[in-house]
Short mmCIF file of C-alpha atoms in Angstrom, two decimals:
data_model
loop_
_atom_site.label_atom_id
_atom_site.label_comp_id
_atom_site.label_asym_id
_atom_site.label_seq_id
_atom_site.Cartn_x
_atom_site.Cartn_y
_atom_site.Cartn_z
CA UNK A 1010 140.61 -73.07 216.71
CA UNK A 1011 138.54 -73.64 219.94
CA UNK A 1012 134.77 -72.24 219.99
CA UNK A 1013 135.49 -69.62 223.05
CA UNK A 1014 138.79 -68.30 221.14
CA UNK A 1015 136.06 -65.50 219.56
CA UNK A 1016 134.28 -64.79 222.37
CA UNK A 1017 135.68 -61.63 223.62
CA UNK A 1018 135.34 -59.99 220.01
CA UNK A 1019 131.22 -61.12 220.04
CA UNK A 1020 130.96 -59.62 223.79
CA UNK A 1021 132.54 -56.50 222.85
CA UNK A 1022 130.28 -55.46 219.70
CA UNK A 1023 127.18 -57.16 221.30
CA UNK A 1024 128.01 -54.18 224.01
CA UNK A 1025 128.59 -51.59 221.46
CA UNK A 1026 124.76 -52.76 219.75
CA UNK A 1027 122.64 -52.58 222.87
CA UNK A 1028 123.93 -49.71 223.90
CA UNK A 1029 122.83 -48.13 220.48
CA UNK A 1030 119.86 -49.37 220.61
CA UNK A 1031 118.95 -48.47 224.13
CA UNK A 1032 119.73 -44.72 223.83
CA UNK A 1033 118.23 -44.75 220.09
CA UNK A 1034 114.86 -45.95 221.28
CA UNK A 1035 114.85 -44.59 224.23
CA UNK A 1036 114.81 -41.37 222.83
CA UNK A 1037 112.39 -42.45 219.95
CA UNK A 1038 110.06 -44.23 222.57
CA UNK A 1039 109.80 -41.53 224.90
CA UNK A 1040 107.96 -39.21 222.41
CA UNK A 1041 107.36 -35.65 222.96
CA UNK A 1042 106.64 -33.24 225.72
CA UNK A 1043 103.58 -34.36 226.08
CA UNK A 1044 104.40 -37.71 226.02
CA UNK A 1045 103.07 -38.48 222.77
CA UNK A 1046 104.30 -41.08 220.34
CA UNK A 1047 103.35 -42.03 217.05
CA UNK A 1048 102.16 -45.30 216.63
CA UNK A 1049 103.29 -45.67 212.43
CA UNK A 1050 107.27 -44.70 213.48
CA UNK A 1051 107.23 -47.35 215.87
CA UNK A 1052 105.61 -49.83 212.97
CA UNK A 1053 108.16 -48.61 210.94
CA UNK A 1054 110.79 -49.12 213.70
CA UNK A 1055 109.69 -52.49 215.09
CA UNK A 1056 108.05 -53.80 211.90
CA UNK A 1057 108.62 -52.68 208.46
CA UNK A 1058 112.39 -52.45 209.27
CA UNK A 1059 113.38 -56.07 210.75
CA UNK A 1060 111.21 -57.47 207.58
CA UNK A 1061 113.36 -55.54 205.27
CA UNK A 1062 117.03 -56.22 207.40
CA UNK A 1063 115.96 -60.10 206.67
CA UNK A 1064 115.32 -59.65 202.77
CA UNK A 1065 118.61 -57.71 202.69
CA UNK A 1066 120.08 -60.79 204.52
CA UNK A 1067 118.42 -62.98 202.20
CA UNK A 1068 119.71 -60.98 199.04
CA UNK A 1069 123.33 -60.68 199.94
CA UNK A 1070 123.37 -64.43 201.10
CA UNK A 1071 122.74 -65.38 197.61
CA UNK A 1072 124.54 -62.68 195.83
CA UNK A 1073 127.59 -64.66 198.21
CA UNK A 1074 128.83 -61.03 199.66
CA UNK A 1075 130.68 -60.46 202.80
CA UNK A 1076 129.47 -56.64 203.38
CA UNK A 1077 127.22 -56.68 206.76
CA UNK A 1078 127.40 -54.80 209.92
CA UNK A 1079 129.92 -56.62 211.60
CA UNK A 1080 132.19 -56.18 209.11
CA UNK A 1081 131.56 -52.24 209.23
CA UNK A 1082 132.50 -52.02 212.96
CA UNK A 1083 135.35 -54.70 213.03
CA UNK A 1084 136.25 -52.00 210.14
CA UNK A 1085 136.41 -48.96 213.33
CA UNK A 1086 139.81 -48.45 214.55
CA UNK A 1087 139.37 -49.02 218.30
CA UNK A 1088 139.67 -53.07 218.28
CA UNK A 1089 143.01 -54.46 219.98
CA UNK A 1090 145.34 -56.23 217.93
CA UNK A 1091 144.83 -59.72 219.70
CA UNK A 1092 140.83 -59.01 217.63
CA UNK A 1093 142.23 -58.73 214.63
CA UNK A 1094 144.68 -61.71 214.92
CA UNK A 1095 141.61 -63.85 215.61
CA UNK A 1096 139.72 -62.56 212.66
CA UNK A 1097 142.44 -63.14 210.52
CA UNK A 1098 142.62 -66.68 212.11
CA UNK A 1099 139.16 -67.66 211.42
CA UNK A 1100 139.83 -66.00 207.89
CA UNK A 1101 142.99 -68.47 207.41
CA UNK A 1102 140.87 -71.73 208.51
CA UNK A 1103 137.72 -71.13 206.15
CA UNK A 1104 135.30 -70.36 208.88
CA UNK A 1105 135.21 -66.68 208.82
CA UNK A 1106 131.57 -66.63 206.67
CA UNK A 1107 129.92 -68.86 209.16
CA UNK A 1108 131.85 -66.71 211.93
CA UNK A 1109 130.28 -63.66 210.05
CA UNK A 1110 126.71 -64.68 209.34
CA UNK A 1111 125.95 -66.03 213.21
CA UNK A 1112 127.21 -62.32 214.69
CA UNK A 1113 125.51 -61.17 212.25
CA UNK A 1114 122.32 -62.51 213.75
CA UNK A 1115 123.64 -61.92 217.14
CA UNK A 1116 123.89 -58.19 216.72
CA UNK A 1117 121.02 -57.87 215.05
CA UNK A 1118 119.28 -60.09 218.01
CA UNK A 1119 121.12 -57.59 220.58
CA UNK A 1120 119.49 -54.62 218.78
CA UNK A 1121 115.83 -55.68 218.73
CA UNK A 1122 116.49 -56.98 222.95
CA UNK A 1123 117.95 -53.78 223.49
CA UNK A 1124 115.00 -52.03 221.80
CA UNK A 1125 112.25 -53.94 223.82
CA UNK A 1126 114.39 -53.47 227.04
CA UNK A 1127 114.03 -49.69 226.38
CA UNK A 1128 110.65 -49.84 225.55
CA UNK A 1129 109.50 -51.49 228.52
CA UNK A 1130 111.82 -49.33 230.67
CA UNK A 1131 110.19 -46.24 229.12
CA UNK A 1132 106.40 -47.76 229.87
CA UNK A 1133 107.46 -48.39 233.60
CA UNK A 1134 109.29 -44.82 234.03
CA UNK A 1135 107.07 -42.25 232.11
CA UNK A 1136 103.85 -41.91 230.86
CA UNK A 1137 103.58 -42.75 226.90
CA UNK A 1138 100.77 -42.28 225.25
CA UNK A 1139 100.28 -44.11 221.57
CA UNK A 1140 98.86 -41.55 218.88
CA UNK A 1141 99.19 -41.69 215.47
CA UNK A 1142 98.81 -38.55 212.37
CA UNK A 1143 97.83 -38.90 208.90
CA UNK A 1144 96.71 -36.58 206.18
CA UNK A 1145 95.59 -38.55 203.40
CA UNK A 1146 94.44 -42.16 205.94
CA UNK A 1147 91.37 -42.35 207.89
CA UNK A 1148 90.95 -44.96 210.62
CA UNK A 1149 89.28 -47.50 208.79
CA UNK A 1150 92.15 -47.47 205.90
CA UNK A 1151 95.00 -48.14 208.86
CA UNK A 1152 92.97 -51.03 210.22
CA UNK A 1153 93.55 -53.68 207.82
CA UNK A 1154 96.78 -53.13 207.68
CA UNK A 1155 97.55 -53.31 211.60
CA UNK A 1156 95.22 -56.88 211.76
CA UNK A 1157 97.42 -58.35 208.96
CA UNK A 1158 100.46 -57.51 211.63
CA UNK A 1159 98.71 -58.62 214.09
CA UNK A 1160 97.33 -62.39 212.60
CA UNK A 1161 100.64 -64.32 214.41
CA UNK A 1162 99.11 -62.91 217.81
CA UNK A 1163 95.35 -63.56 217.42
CA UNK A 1164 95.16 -65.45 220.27
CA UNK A 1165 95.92 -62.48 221.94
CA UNK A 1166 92.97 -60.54 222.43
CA UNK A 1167 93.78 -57.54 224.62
CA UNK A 1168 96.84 -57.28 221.71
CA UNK A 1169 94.45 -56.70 218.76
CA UNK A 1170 93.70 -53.44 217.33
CA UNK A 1171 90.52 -52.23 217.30
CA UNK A 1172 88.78 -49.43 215.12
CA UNK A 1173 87.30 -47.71 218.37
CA UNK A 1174 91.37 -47.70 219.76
CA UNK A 1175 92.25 -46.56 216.80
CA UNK A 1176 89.84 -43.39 216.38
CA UNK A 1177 90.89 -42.81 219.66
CA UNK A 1178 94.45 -42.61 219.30
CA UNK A 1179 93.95 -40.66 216.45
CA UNK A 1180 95.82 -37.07 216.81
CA UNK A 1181 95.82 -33.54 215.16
CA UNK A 1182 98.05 -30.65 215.90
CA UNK A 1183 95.38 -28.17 215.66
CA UNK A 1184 92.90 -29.97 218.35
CA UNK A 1185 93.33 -32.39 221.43
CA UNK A 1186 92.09 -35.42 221.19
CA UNK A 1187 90.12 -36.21 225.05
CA UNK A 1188 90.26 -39.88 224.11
CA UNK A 1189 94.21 -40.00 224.43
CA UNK A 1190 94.57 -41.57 227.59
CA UNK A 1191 93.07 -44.41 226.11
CA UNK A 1192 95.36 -45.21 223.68
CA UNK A 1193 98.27 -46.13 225.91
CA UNK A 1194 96.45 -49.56 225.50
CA UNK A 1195 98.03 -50.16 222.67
CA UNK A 1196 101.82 -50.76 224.06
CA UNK A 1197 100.52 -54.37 224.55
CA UNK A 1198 100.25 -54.45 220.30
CA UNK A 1199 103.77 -52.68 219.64
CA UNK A 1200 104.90 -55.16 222.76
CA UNK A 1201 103.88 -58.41 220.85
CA UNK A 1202 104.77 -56.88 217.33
CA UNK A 1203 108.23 -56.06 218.62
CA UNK A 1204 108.57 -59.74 219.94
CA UNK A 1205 107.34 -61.33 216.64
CA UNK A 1206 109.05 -59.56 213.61
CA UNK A 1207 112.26 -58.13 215.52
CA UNK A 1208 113.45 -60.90 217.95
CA UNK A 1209 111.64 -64.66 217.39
CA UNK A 1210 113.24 -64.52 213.43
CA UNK A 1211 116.57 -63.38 214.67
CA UNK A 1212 116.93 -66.03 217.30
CA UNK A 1213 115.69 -68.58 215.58
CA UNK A 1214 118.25 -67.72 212.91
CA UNK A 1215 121.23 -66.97 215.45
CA UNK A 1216 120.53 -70.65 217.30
CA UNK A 1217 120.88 -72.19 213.66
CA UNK A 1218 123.56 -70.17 212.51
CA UNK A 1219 125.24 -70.65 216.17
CA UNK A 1220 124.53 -74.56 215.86
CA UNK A 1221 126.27 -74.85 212.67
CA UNK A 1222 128.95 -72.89 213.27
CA UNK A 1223 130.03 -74.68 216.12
CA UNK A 1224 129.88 -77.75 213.96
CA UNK A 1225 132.53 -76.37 211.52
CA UNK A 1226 134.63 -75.53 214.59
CA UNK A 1227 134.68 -78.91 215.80
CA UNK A 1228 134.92 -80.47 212.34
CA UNK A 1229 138.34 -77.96 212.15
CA UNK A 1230 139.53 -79.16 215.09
CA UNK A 1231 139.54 -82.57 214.39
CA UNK A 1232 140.53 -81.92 210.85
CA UNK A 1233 143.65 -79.88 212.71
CA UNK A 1234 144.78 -82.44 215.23
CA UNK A 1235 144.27 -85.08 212.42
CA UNK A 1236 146.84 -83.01 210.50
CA UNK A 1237 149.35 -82.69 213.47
CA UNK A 1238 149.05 -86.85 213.80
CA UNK A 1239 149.74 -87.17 210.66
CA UNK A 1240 152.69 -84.75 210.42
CA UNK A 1241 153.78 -86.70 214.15
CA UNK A 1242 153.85 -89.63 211.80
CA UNK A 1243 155.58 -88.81 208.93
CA UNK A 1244 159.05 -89.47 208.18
CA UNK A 1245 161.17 -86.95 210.05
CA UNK A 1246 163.58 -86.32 207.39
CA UNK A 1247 161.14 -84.08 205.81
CA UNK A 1248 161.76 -81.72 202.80
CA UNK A 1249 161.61 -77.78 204.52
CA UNK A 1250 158.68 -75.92 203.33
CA UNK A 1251 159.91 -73.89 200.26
CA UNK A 1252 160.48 -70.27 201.31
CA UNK A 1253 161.63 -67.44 200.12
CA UNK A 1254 164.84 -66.12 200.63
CA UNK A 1255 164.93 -62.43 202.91
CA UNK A 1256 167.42 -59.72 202.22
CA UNK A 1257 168.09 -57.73 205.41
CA UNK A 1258 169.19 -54.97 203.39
CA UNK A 1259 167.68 -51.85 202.01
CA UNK A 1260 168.10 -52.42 198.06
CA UNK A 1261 166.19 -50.06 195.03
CA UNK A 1262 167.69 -49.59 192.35
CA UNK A 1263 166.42 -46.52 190.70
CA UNK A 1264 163.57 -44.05 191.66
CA UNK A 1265 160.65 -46.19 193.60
CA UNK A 1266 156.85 -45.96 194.07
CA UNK A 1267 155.73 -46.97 197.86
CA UNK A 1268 152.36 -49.07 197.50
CA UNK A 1269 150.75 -49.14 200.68
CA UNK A 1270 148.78 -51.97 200.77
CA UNK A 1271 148.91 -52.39 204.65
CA UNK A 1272 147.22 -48.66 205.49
CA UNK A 1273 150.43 -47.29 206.78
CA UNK A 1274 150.54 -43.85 208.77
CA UNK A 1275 151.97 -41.66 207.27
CA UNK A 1276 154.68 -41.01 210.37
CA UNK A 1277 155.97 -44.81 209.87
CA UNK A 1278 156.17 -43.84 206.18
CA UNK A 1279 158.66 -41.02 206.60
CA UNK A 1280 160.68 -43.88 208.88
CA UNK A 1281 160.68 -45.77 205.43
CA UNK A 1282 161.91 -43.38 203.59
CA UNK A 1283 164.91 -43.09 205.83
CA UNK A 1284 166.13 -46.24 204.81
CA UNK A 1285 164.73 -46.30 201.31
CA UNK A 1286 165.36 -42.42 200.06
CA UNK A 1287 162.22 -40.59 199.48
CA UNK A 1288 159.76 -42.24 196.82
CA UNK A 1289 158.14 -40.50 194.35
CA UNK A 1290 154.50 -41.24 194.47
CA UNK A 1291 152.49 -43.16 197.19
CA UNK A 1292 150.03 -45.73 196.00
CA UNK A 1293 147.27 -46.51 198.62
CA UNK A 1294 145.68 -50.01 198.08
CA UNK A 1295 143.54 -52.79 199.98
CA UNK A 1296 141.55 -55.52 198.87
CA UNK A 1297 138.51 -53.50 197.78
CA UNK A 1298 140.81 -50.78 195.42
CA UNK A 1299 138.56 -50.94 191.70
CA UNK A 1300 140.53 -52.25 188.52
CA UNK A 1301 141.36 -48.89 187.17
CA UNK A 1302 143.47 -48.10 190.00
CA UNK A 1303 144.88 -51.22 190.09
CA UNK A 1304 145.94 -51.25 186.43
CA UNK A 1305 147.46 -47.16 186.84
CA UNK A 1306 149.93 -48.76 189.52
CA UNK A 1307 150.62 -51.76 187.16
CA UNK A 1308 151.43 -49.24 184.17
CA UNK A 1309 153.71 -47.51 186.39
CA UNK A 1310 157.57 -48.67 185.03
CA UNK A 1311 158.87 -47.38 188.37
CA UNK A 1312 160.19 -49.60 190.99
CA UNK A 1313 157.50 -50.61 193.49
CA UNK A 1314 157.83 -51.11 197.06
CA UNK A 1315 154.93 -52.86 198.09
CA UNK A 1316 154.24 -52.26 202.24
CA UNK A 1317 151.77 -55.17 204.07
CA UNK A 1318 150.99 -55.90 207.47
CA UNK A 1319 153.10 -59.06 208.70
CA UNK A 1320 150.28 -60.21 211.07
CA UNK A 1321 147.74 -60.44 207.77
CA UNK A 1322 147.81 -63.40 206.03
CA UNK A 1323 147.92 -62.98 202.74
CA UNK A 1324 145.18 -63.04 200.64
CA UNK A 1325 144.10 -63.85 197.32
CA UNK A 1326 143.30 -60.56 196.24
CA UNK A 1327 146.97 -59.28 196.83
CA UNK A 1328 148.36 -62.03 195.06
CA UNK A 1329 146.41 -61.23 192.04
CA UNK A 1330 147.25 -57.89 191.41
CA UNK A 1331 151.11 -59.13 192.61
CA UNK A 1332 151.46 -61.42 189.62
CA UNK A 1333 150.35 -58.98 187.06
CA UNK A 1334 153.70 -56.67 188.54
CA UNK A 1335 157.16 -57.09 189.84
CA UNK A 1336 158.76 -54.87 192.60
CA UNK A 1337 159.74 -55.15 196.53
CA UNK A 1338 157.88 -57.25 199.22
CA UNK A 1339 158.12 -55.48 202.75
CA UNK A 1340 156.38 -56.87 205.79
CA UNK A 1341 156.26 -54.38 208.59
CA UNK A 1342 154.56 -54.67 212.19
CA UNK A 1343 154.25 -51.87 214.29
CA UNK A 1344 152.63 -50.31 217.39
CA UNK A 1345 151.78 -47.04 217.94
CA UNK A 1346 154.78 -44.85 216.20
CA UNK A 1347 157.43 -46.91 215.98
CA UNK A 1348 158.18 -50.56 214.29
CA UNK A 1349 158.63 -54.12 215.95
CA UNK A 1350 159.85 -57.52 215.68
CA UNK A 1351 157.91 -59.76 213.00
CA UNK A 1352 157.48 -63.13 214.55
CA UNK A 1353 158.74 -66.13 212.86
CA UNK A 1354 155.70 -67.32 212.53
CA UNK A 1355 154.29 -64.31 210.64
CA UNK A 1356 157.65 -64.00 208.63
CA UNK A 1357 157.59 -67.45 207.74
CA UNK A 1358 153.97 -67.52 205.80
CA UNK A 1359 155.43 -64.55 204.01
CA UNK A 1360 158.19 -66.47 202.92
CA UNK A 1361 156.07 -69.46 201.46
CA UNK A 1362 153.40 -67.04 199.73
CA UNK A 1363 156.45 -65.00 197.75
CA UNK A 1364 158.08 -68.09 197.27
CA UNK A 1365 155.75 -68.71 194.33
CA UNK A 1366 155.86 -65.20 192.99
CA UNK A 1367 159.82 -64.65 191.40
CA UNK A 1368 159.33 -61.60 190.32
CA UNK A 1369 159.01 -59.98 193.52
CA UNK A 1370 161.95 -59.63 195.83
CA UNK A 1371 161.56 -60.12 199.73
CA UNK A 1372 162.80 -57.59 202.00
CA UNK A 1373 163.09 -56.69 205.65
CA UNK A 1374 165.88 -54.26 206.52
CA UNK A 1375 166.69 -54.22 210.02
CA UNK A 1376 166.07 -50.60 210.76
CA UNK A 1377 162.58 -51.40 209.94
CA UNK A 1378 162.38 -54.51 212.42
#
């Protein structure tokens, strides 16, 4: 798998980010009708939260989970197919967590650029003044705090916070402060806090996470085109791959449950059921169904038909919960509301993964193909 064959699937959620993130602090940035915005939400925005994002990074990296944000909006149903495909590919050749961890850290790297594009664009555009409300701090209390954030900038002194700026910018609802206009000084401090703690982390992590996984591309290409030489240079009366034998016909015996592991619409299922006979119960699984479910569809004595995408590979997940059953394998592809051809390709890894489960029976009817 070549390093550009993912490249449209990065450009089109690094688009979906900074958009986000443009109108979201945009409209955060530009304050209210007086122009006024508080100085602690943008801490909170441009501070607090890109420490916390990295902890959270740093906690699910060791708990070895694959939940992120890229993973939630390859999840959105608006991707074409050809996305999917390669996600599956990079899934199938072991490089889908390094694949997953660098977008990671180039969304999150989008985000914070699209958030200091907006805030700039707001500074040049309008006129933002800094303020900042508290009931139970005083100036002196918030001081300390802001120097700490501001120690990797010290060199920096038109950046640092001062406790005259910060009476200043101090705000009430019940009286106007006359030292306001002073306080839009301080967009050079949210400037240099924004570039410290949201972007130099994440692109120092997305060049290392870029760097390596380009590395395990390359090391999978050669390890691919050293399997093809090898395969080139193997005897050519090769034993055929063992694969399962396909029944074009539509065989249940008895009353059936449909399991439908592949997130079927419900339109296609009624086109099932034409060839099948109505089932009695639908099962909806996936990867991420809990145990309890899993074992009420095991208990069922039924006949199970179990439905799954063609163009997923199959994963170990599925064939866990397939060895603890028996029932009906049926690989469907479709588009839109109606079903298509399975490639041979598709068909064929089908055919090896049920080979090694005999109690389930492979099926493809040709109504359904």
């Amino acid at each position: 798998m070549r390093a550009d064959s993912y490249q449209q699937i990065s450009s089109g959620l690094s688009v979906l980010v900074f958009g986000a993130a443009i109108v979201s602090s945009s409209v955060l940035i530009s304050g209210d009708q007086l122009g006024r915005v508080n100085l602690l939400y943008l801490l909170i925005l441009f501070v607090a939260w890109p420490v916390v994002s990295l902890l959270l990074m740093v906690i699910l990296s060791v708990i070895k989970t694959e939940k992120s944000l890229v993973n939630a909006l390859l999840a959105i149903p608006i991707w074409p197919r050809t996305w999917l495909d390669t996600v599956s590919q990079l899934k199938r050749t072991g490089l889908f967590k390094q694949w997953l961890f660098c977008q990671s850290q180039k969304m999150a790297l989008v985000f914070n650029a699209g958030c200091l594009l907006a805030f700039v664009f707001v500074l040049l555009f309008n006129d933002v003044t800094f303020v900042w409300r508290s009931t139970l701090l005083n100036a002196s209390q918030v001081l300390p705090v802001l120097e700490t954030i501001a120690l990797p900038w010290l060199f920096i002194d038109s950046a640092q916070p001062l406790l005259s700026m910060l009476e200043m910018a101090q705000d009430s609802r019940l009286s106007l402060n006359p030292h306001l206009v002073a306080a839009s000084a301080w967009w050079q401090y949210i400037f240099m806090a924004q570039v410290v703690y949201a972007l130099m982390p994440r692109l120092c992590l997305y060049l290392v996470s870029r760097k390596q996984l380009l590395n395990a591309l390359a090391a999978s290409e050669i390890a691919a085109k050293n399997s093809r030489d090898f395969a080139a240079h193997s005897s050519t009366v090769s034993q055929r791959p063992n694969l399962k034998k396909i029944s074009r016909t539509s065989a249940v015996s008895g009353n059936y449950v449909l399991l439908n592991w592949a997130g079927l619409p419900e339109r296609l299922i009624s086109q099932v059921e034409q060839v099948y006979g109505t089932n009695e119960r639908v099962y909806s699984l996936n990867e991420m169904t809990d145990l309890a479910s899993e074992l009420t569809v095991i208990n069922d004595d039924r006949v199970k038909l179990l439905i799954v995408a063609a163009w997923e590979p199959p994963m170990g997940e599925l064939e866990d919960f397939m060895r603890q059953t028996q029932g009906i394998v049926l690989p469907l592809d479709w588009s839109s509301d109606q079903f298509q051809s399975i490639s041979a390709l598709h068909l064929d890894e089908w055919r090896r993964f049920c080979f090694a489960l005999p109690n389930w029976e492979l099926q493809l009817p040709k109504e359904l193909s």
